[in-house]
Amino acid sequence: MSESTGFSAAEQAAIAERAQELRAQRGGRKKADALQDLLVKIEEMPEPDRALAVAVHRIVTEVAPELAPRTWYGMPAYARGTEVLVFLQVSSKFGVRYTTLGFNEGAKLDDGAMWPTSFALTALDDDVRARIADLVRRAVG
């Protein structure tokens, strides 16, 4: 499958394997269940939100594997411990013009006396992917 239609069969198999690994770890069942919940939410999204969510998930898990995937208000989110650092609010759920990539207070994006903590996403290209990756790297410090 392409990125615009969701996860490929190979990616789904790898995700299932990772979920099994997490279940085998101490306290891993909760992490595995949280990951599965997030993936189900992404698969249920209509296009183009699903494509954006899949891409953000791939970027966050590659750039910041230490963040735990989960849902937050029914949307994809990535946490350090119990604190959500990065989250996505898809346009279809909230009936708005664009999907939002957001960062909570724990994100290390501080830049002087004022800095952005949310970003409108309408489409993905290489530049947008690179900007998301950079923001996530900076957010986790």
Coordinates of C-alpha atoms in Angstrom, one line a residue:
M1 CA 0.0 0.0 0.0
S2 CA 1.1 3.5 -0.5
E3 CA 1.4 6.1 2.3
S4 CA -1.9 7.7 1.2
T5 CA -3.9 4.5 1.9
G6 CA -2.4 3.5 5.2
F7 CA 0.2 1.0 6.4
S8 CA 1.5 -1.6 4.0
A9 CA 1.2 -5.3 4.9
A10 CA 4.9 -5.4 5.9
E11 CA 4.5 -2.4 8.1
Q12 CA 1.4 -3.9 9.7
A13 CA 3.3 -7.1 10.4
A14 CA 6.2 -5.2 11.9
I15 CA 3.9 -3.2 14.1
A16 CA 2.2 -6.4 15.3
E17 CA 5.6 -7.8 16.1
R18 CA 6.6 -4.7 18.0
A19 CA 3.3 -4.9 19.9
Q20 CA 4.2 -8.5 20.9
E21 CA 7.6 -7.4 22.0
L22 CA 6.1 -4.7 24.2
R23 CA 3.7 -7.1 25.7
A24 CA 6.6 -9.4 26.6
Q25 CA 8.4 -6.5 28.5
R26 CA 7.5 -5.7 32.0
G27 CA 4.5 -3.4 31.9
G28 CA 4.6 -3.8 28.1
R29 CA 0.9 -4.8 27.6
K30 CA -0.2 -1.3 28.3
K31 CA 2.3 0.1 25.8
A32 CA 1.3 -2.5 23.2
D33 CA -2.4 -1.8 23.7
A34 CA -1.8 2.0 23.4
L35 CA 0.1 1.5 20.2
Q36 CA -2.6 -0.7 18.8
D37 CA -5.3 1.8 19.8
L38 CA -3.3 4.6 18.0
L39 CA -3.0 2.5 14.8
V40 CA -6.7 1.6 14.8
K41 CA -7.6 5.3 15.1
I42 CA -5.3 6.1 12.2
E43 CA -6.8 3.4 10.0
E44 CA -10.3 4.7 10.8
M45 CA -9.5 8.2 9.5
P46 CA -10.7 9.4 6.2
E47 CA -8.3 10.6 3.6
P48 CA -6.3 12.9 3.5
D49 CA -6.1 12.8 7.3
R50 CA -5.0 9.2 7.3
A51 CA -2.1 9.9 5.0
L52 CA -1.0 12.8 7.2
A53 CA -1.4 10.7 10.4
V54 CA 0.6 7.8 8.9
A55 CA 3.4 10.1 7.8
V56 CA 3.6 11.8 11.2
H57 CA 3.6 8.4 12.9
R58 CA 6.5 7.2 10.8
I59 CA 8.4 10.4 11.3
V60 CA 7.9 10.5 15.1
T61 CA 8.8 6.8 15.6
E62 CA 11.9 7.1 13.5
V63 CA 13.2 10.4 14.9
A64 CA 12.1 9.9 18.6
P65 CA 11.7 6.1 19.3
E66 CA 11.8 6.9 23.0
L67 CA 8.4 8.6 22.8
A68 CA 5.5 6.2 23.5
P69 CA 2.7 6.2 20.9
R70 CA -0.8 6.5 22.3
T71 CA -4.1 8.3 21.8
W72 CA -5.0 11.6 23.4
Y73 CA -8.6 12.8 23.1
G74 CA -8.9 10.0 20.5
M75 CA -6.1 11.4 18.4
P76 CA -2.5 10.2 17.7
A77 CA -0.1 11.4 20.4
Y78 CA 3.4 10.6 21.5
A79 CA 4.4 10.8 25.2
R80 CA 7.5 10.8 27.4
G81 CA 6.3 9.0 30.5
T82 CA 2.8 10.2 31.2
E83 CA 3.3 13.6 29.5
V84 CA 2.1 14.0 25.9
L85 CA 4.8 15.9 24.0
V86 CA 3.6 15.7 20.4
F87 CA 0.0 15.3 19.1
L88 CA -2.1 15.5 16.0
Q89 CA -5.6 16.9 15.7
V90 CA -7.1 15.8 12.4
S91 CA -9.4 18.2 10.5
S92 CA -12.1 15.6 9.9
K93 CA -12.7 15.0 13.6
F94 CA -13.0 18.6 14.5
G95 CA -14.6 19.9 11.2
V96 CA -11.9 22.4 10.6
R97 CA -9.9 23.5 7.6
Y98 CA -6.6 21.8 8.4
T99 CA -5.0 19.1 10.5
T100 CA -2.8 20.4 13.3
L101 CA 0.5 19.1 14.6
G102 CA 0.9 20.3 18.1
F103 CA 3.5 20.3 20.9
N104 CA 2.7 20.5 24.6
E105 CA 4.6 22.4 27.3
G106 CA 7.3 19.7 27.8
A107 CA 8.5 20.1 24.2
K108 CA 11.8 21.9 24.1
L109 CA 10.9 24.3 21.3
D110 CA 11.5 27.5 23.4
D111 CA 13.0 30.3 21.3
G112 CA 13.1 33.6 23.1
A113 CA 9.9 35.2 24.4
M114 CA 7.6 33.7 21.8
W115 CA 7.6 30.5 19.7
P116 CA 5.0 28.4 17.8
T117 CA 3.6 25.3 19.4
S118 CA 1.2 24.2 16.7
F119 CA 1.4 23.9 13.0
A120 CA -1.2 23.6 10.3
L121 CA -0.8 20.6 7.9
T122 CA -2.6 20.5 4.6
A123 CA -0.2 18.4 2.5
L124 CA 3.1 16.6 2.8
D125 CA 6.2 17.0 0.7
D126 CA 9.9 16.4 1.5
D127 CA 10.3 19.9 3.0
V128 CA 7.3 19.4 5.3
R129 CA 8.6 16.0 6.4
A130 CA 12.0 17.5 7.1
R131 CA 10.4 20.3 9.2
I132 CA 8.3 17.8 11.2
A133 CA 11.4 15.7 11.9
D134 CA 13.4 18.7 13.0
L135 CA 10.6 19.9 15.3
V136 CA 10.2 16.5 16.9
R137 CA 14.0 16.2 17.4
R138 CA 14.1 19.6 19.0
A139 CA 11.0 18.8 21.1
V140 CA 12.5 15.8 22.8
G141 CA 15.8 17.6 23.3

